[in-house]
XYZ file of C-alpha atoms in Angstrom:
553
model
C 97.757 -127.161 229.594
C 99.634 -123.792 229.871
C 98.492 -121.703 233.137
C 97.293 -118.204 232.453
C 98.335 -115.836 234.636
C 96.364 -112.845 235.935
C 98.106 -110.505 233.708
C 97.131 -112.557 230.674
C 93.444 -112.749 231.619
C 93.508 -108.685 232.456
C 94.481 -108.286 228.433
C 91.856 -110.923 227.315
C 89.284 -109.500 229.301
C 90.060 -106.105 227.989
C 90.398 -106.744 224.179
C 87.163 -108.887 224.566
C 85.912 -105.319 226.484
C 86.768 -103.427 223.327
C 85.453 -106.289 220.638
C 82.610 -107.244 221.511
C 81.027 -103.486 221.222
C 82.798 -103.221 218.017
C 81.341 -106.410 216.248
C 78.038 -105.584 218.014
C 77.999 -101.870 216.776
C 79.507 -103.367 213.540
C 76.734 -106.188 213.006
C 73.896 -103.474 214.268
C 75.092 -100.644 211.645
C 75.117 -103.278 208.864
C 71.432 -104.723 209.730
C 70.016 -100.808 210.190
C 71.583 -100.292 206.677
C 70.197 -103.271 205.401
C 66.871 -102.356 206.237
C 67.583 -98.482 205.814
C 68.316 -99.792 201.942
C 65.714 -101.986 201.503
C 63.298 -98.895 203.060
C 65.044 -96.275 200.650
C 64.188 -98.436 197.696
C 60.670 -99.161 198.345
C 60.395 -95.346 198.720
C 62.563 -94.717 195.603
C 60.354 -97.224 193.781
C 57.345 -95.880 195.070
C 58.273 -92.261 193.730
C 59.396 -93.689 190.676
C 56.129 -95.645 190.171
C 54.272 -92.014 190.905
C 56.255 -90.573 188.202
C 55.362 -92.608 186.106
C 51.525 -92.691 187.112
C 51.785 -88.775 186.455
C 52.935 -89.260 182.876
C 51.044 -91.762 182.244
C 47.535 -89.872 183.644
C 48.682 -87.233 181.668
C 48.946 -88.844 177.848
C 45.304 -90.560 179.037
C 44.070 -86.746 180.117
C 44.535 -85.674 176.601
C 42.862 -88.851 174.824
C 39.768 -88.057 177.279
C 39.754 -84.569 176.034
C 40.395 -85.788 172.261
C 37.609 -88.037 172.431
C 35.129 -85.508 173.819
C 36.384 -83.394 170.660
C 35.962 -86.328 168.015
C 32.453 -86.915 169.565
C 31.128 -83.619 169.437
C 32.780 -83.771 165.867
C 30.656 -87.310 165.082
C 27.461 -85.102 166.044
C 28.594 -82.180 163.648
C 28.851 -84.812 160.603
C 26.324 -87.055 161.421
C 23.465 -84.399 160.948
C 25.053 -83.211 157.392
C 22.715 -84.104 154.378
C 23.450 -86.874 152.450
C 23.650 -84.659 149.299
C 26.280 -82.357 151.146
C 28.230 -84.492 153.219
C 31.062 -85.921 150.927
C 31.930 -82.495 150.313
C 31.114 -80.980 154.065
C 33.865 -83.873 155.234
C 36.540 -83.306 152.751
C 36.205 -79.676 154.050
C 36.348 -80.745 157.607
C 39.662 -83.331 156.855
C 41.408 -80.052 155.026
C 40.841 -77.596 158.122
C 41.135 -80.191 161.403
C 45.235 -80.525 161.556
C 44.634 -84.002 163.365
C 42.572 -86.048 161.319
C 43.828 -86.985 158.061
C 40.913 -89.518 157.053
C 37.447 -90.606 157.821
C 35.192 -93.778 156.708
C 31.702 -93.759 156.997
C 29.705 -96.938 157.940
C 25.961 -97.436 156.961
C 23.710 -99.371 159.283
C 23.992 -101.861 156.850
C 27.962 -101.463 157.084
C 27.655 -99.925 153.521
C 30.898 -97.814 153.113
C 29.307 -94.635 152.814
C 32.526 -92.221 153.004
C 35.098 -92.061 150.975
C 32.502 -92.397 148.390
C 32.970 -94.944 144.785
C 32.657 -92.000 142.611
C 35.445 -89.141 142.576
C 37.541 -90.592 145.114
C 41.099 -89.008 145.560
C 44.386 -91.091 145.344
C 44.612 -90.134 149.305
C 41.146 -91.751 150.250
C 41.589 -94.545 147.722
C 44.992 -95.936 149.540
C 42.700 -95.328 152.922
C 40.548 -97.466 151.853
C 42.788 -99.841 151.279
C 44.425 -99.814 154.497
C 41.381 -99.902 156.309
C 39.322 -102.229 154.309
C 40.005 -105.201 157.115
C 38.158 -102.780 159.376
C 35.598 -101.030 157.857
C 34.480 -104.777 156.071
C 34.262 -105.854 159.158
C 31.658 -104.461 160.731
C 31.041 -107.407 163.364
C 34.103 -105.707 165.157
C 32.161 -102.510 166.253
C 29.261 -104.867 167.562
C 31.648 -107.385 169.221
C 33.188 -104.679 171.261
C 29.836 -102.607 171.657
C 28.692 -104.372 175.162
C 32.741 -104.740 176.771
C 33.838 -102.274 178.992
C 37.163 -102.851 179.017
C 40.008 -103.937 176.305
C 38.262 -107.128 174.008
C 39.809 -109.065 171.827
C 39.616 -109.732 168.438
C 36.612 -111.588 166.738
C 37.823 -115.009 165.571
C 36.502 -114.122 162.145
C 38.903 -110.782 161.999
C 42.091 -111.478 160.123
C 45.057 -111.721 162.535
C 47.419 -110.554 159.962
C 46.167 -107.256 160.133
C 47.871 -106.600 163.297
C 44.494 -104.957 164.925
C 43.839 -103.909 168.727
C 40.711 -102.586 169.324
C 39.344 -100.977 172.952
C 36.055 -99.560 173.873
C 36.060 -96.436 175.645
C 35.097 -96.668 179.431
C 32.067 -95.775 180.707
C 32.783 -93.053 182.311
C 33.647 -91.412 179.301
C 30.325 -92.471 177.673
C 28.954 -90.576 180.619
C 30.755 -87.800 179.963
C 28.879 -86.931 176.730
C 25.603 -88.516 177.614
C 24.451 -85.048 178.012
C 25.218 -83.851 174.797
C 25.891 -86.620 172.534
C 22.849 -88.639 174.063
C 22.778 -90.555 170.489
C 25.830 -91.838 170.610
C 26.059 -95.917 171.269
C 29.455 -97.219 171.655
C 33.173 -95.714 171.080
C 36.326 -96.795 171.162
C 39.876 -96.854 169.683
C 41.609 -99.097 167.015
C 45.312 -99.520 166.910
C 46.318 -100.983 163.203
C 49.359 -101.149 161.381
C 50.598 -99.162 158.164
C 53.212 -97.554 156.470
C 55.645 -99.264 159.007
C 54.141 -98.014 162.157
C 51.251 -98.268 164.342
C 48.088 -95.674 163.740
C 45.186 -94.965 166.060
C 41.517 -95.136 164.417
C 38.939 -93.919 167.073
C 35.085 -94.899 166.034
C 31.633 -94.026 166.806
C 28.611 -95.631 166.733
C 25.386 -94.057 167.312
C 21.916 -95.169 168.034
C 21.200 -95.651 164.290
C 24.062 -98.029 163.803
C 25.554 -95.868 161.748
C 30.191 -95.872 162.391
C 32.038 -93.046 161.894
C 36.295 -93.806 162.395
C 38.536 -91.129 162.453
C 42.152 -92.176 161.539
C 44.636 -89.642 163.607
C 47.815 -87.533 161.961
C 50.905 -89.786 163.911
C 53.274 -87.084 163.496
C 50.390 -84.580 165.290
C 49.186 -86.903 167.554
C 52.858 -86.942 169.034
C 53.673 -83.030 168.714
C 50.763 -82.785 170.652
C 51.400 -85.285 173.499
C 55.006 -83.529 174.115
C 53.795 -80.798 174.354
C 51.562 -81.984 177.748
C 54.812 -83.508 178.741
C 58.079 -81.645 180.860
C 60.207 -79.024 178.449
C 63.696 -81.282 178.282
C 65.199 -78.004 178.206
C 64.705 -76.826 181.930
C 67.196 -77.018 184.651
C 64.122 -77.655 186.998
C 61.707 -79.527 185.905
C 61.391 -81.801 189.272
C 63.899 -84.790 188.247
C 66.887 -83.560 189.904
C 69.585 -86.369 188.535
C 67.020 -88.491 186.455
C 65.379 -88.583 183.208
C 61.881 -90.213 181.749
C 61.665 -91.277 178.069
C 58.464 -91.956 176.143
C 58.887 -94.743 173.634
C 56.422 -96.297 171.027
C 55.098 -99.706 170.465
C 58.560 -100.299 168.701
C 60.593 -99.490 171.643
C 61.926 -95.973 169.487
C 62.626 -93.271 172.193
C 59.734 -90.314 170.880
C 60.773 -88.014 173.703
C 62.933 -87.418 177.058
C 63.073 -84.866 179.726
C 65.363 -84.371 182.609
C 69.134 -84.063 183.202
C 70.007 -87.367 183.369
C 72.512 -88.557 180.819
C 71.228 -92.283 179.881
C 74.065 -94.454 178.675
C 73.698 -96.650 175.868
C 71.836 -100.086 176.645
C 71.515 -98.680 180.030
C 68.474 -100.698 181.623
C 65.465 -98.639 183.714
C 65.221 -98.227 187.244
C 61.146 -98.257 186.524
C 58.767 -98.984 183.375
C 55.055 -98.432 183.212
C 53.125 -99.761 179.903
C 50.548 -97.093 178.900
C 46.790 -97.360 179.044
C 44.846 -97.992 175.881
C 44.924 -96.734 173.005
C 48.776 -96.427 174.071
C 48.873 -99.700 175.058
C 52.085 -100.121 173.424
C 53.691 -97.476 174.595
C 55.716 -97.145 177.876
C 57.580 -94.705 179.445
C 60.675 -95.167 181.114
C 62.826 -93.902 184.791
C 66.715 -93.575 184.571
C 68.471 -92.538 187.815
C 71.492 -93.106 189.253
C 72.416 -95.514 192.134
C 73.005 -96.080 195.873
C 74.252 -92.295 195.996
C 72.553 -91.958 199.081
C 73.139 -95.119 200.093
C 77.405 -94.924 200.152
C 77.004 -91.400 201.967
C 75.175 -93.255 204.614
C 77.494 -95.796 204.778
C 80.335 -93.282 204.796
C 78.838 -91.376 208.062
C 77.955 -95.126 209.788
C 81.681 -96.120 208.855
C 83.037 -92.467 210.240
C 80.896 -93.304 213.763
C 81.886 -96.677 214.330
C 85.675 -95.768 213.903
C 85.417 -92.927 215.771
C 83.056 -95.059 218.437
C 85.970 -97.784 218.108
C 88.760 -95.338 218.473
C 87.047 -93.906 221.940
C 86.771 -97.614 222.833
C 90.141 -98.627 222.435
C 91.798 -95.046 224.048
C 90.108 -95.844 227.230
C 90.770 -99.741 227.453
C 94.384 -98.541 226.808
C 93.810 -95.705 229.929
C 92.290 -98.878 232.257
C 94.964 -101.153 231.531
C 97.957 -98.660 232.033
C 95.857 -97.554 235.223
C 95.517 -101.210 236.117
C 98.964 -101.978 235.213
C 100.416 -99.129 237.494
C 98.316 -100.563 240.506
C 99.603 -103.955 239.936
C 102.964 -102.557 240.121
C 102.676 -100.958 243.192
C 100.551 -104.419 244.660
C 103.831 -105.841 243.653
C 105.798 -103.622 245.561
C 103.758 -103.914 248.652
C 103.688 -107.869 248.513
C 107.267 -107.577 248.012
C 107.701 -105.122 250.641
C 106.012 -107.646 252.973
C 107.789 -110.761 251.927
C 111.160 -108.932 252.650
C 110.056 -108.218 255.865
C 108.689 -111.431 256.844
C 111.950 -113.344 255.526
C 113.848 -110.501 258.274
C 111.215 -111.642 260.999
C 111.348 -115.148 260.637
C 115.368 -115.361 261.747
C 114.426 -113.527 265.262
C 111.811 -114.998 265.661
C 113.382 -118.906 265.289
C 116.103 -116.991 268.030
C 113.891 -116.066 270.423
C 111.814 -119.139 270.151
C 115.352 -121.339 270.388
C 116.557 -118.895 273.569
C 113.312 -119.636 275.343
C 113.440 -123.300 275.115
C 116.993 -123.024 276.305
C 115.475 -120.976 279.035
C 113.265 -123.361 280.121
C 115.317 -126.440 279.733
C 117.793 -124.366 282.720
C 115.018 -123.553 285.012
C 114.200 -125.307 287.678
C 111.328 -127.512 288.652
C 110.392 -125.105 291.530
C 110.319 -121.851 288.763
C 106.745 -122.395 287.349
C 106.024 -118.572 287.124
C 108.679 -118.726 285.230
C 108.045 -121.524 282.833
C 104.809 -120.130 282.072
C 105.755 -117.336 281.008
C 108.601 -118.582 278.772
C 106.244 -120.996 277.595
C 103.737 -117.838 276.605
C 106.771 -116.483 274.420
C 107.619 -120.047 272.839
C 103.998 -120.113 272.194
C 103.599 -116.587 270.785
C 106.807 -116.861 268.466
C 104.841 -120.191 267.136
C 101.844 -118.361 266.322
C 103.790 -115.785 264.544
C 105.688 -118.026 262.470
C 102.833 -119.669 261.457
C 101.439 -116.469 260.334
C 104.464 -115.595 259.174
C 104.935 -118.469 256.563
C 101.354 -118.296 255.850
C 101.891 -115.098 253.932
C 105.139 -116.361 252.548
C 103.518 -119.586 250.997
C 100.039 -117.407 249.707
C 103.123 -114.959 248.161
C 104.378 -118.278 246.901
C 101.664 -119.607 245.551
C 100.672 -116.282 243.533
C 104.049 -116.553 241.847
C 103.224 -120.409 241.053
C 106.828 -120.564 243.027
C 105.555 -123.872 245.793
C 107.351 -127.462 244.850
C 106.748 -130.187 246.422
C 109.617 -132.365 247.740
C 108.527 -135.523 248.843
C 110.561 -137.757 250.994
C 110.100 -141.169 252.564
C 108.700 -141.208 256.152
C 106.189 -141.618 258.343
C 102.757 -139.420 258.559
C 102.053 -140.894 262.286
C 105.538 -139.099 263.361
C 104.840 -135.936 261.496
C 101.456 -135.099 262.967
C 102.586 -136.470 266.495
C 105.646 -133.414 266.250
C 102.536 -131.188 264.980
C 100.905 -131.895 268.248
C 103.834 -131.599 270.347
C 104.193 -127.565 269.003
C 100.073 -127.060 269.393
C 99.757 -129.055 273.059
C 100.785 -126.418 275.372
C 98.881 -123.823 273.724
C 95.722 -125.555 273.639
C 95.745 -127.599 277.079
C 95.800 -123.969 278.626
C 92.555 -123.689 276.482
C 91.787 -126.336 278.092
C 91.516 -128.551 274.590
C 92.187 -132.280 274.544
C 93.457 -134.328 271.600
C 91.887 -138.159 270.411
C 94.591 -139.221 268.179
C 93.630 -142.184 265.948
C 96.749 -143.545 264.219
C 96.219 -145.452 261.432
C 99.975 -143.936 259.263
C 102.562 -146.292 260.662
C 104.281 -147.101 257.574
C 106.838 -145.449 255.983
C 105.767 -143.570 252.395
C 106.808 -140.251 250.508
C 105.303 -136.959 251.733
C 106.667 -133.637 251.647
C 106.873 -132.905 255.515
C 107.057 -129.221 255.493
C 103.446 -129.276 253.136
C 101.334 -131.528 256.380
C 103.306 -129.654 259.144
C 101.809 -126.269 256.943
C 98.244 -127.584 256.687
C 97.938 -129.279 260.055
C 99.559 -125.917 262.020
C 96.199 -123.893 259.551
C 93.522 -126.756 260.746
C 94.601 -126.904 264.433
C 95.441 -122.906 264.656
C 91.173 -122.083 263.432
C 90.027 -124.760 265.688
C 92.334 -123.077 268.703
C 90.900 -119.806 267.857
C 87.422 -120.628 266.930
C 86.290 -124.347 268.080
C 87.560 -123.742 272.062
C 84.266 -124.192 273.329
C 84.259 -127.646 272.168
C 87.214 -128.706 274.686
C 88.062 -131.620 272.117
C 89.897 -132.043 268.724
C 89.557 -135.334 267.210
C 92.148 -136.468 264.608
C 92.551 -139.601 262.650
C 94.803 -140.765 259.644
C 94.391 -143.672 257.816
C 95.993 -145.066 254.725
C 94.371 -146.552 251.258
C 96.405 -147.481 248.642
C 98.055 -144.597 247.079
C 96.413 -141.933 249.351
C 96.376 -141.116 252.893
C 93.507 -139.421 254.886
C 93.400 -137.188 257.672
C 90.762 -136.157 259.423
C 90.483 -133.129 261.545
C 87.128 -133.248 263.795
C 86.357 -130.398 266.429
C 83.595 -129.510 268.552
C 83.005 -125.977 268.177
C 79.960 -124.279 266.822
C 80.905 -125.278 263.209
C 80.712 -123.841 260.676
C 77.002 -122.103 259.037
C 75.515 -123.548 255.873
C 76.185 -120.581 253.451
C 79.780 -120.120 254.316
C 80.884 -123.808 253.632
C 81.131 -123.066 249.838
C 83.251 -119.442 250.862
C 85.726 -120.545 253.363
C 88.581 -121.823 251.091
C 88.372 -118.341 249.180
C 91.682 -116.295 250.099
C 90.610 -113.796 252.714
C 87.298 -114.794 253.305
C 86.362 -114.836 256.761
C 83.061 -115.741 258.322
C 81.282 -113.015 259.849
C 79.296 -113.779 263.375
C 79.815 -112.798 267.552
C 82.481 -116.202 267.403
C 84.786 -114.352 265.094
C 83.939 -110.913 265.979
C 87.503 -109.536 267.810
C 89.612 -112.214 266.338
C 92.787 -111.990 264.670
C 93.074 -113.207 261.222
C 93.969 -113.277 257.460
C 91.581 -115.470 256.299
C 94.374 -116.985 254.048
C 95.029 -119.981 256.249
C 92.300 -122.441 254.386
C 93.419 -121.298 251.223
C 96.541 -121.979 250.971
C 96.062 -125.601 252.794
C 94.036 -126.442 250.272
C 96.480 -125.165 247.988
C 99.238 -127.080 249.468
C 96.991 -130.249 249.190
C 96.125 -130.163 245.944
C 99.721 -129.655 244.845
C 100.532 -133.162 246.838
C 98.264 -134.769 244.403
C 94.812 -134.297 246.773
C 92.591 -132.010 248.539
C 91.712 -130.905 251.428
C 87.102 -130.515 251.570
C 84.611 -129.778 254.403
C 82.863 -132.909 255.274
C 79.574 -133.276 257.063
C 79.132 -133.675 260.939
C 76.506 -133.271 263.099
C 78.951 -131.606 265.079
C 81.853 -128.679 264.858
C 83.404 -128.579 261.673
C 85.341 -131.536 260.184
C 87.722 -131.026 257.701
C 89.157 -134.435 255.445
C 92.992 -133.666 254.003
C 93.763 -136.222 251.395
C 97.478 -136.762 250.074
C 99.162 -138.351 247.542
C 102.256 -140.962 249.099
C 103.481 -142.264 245.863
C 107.248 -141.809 245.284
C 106.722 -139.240 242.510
């Protein structure tokens, strides 16, 4: 598996910085202008629906007043004399613009107008229009007790294409007061001369019918002329038009300045109540203007939210970029300087030894004190290589060159440099050899390790006077053990203490020189000979277990 560096991470972590509030503004934009569209068309179809209401309670407005009228007119003919009343309704048909014929029902459902005698061409083809209706007189009393639409007796002829409705009761309320004779109303819609008519009929306490059959052509003048003029800029349907069409689907009339395309299908229809039942009036609009200007603005503020997101990951990278560059220098800087240390430092640790092989036995003072420089210049070049191999190990730059040889001999050498130094501590080793044979190892990696391990136990474990160590070898791995007797090491830093420059914080450490890179890299150097190096548990100090791998390769 390919390593990624720290560099690579930096750019993931940054593009995912940028993304992620992209997609998330992105994916929240689209769902508010989901809902913002589904909310825009409930309102659109609720103001189309109200439209529509408007028209429609509008076209029923004028029926109410026309039956009111025809009413009041049933009163006027139904107290004429019989000896004056063919002539008194002939009179009436000539002045009233709207109705352009009448039939008169006995009680008996005797057809009492348009009379046998003297009966015009006009009245005689009305009567033969209407005879399925006015022969029919079970029709009126069928729908005389129904409140709402009825249909047809079984007994009426289908063929005739008849739909008859009873007015509501409210508008038999309406003229209670002054039509208190009246019985039953209502409207029948029957077909002739290629379209639909409207007959409405009244029946009064004597069971007597009057039906008055409607002009079409004035019936409709006068419903446009309730409606909108088509020919105003402003008549409230800014962008839309409504069309009124018959019970053949035939557009009668349209208002607004909306330009309907042919076959162009509604945005809303409403059917018309009775005696339009038919009819319907229609809602063109356009579409979704609203709804791409919305998404235009969301689009402009997530590029320009995007934009501002991407300007200042590119500002934090160049700003992290130029501190990693001068890092670099600095770690540089210090690995220069520590390569120019390490050659004094290996001369005035070789001069001193010379130095104290030429003294004689009677020169202690002097001994010691060479012995405090060959000790010092140890401690530094431990130090000293610590930082080169954590430089190393940043740059992925360690190898490991293993050699055949014996662990036992490499630790006792390890000792060797430590024992001065420590037996003026006053620290005693218990060596437990158990690496006699001869197996591949990278010296320079356990000399590294084992100068970290004994170097925190001289500085921090003292107290204990003792360092235990033991190796042992099992198959393909050898163990060592590093056991002191200090005050250990507490519960919550045990996980910490292998992260680079953590160091634990209490009055043992307090005034203590350190890096707190020493763990680290040992357990960096272990794992890179094929093992580890782990904190095991003791009841005592802190014991630490390095495990290496002595296979050839």
């Amino acid at each position: 598996m390919k390593h990624i560096s720290t560099q690579q991470k930096i750019k993931i972590i940054l593009i995912l910085l940028i993304t992620l509030p992209i997609c998330l503004l992105a994916w929240l934009s689209f769902q508010l202008q989901k809902n913002e569209q589904i909310v825009q068309a409930h309102q659109a179809q609720n103001l189309i629906e109200t439209r529509l209401k408007a028209v429609e309670r509008e076209l029923t407005a004028y029926f109410e007043q026309l039956e009111v009228q025809l009413r009041s007119d049933h009163q006027t003919l139904a107290e004429l004399p019989q000896n004056q009343s063919t002539d008194q309704v002939r009179n009436y048909l000539r002045e009233s613009p709207l109705i352009q014929n009448i039939f008169i029902l006995s009680s008996t459902g005797h057809l009492l107008f348009p009379p046998n005698i003297q009966t015009s061409i006009k009245e005689k083809s009305f009567i033969s229009q209407t005879k399925s209706i006015w022969s029919n007189p079970e029709l009126f009393e069928s729908l005389a007790s129904h409140e709402e639409t009825s249909p047809l007796p079984s007994t009426i002829d289908r063929s005739a294409q008849l739909e008859a409705y009873v007015s509501p009761v409210s508008q038999k309320k309406a003229v209670a007061s002054f039509a208190p004779s009246i019985l039953s109303s209502g409207w029948i819609s029957w077909f002739s001369e290629n379209h639909h008519r409207l007959l409405f009929w009244v029946k009064d306490s004597t069971n007597r019918v009057i039906g008055f059959d409607l002009n079409r052509m004035r019936m409709l003048s006068d419903l446009i002329n309730r409606l909108p003029d088509a020919t105003q800029l402003h008549n409230g349907l800014n962008q839309s038009a409504i069309q009124l069409l018959d019970d053949n689907s035939s557009v009668l009339y349209q208002w607004g300045n909306y330009q309907v395309a042919d076959n162009e299908q509604p945005l809303g229809t409403r059917y018309l109540s009775p005696p339009l039942a038919n009819w319907k009036v229609n809602y063109f609009s356009h579409k979704a203007t609203a709804t791409i200007s919305t998404w235009l603005s969301t689009l402009a503020g997530s590029l320009a939210f995007g934009l501002t997101l991407i300007g200042l990951g590119i500002y934090f990278y160049r700003e992290h970029q130029r501190e990693m560059q001068q890092a670099q220098q600095r770690v540089s800087f210090v690995n220069q300087v520590s390569h120019e240390l390490k050659t004094p430092l290996t001369n005035i640790r070789m001069y001193a030894e010379l130095m104290a092989e030429q003294l004689y036995e009677e020169d202690q003072q002097q001994k010691r004190y060479i012995n405090v420089i060959t000790g010092e210049s140890l401690r530094l070049s431990r130090l000293i290589e610590n930082v080169l191999n954590f430089s190393r190990s940043q740059r992925n730059a360690i190898k490991v060159n293993k050699a055949p040889g014996i662990i036992d001999e490499c630790i006792k050498n390890t000792i060797i440099a430590f024992e001065a130094t420590l037996h003026n501590k006053g620290i005693l080793f218990d060596v437990t050899y158990g690496a006699e044979k001869t197996v591949y190892f990278d010296k320079s990696i356990i000399e590294q390790i084992l100068n970290n391990l004994l170097s925190n136990a001289e500085k921090y474990a003292h107290t204990g006077k003792k360092i235990h160590l033991t190796t042992l070898l099992e198959d393909n791995q050898c163990k060592i053990t590093v056991q002191d007797y200090g005050p250990g090491i507490p519960p919550a830093a045990q996980k910490k203490i292998f992260d680079p420059f953590y160091r634990v914080s209490s009055k043992l450490t307090d005034g203590i020189s350190g890096t707190g890179i020493g763990l680290s890299i040992a357990r960096q150097l272990a794992k890179l000979h094929g093992g580890n190096l782990i904190l095991i548990p003791s009841e005592v100090g802190a014991c630490f277990q390095l495990s290496i791998n002595i296979a050839p390769n």
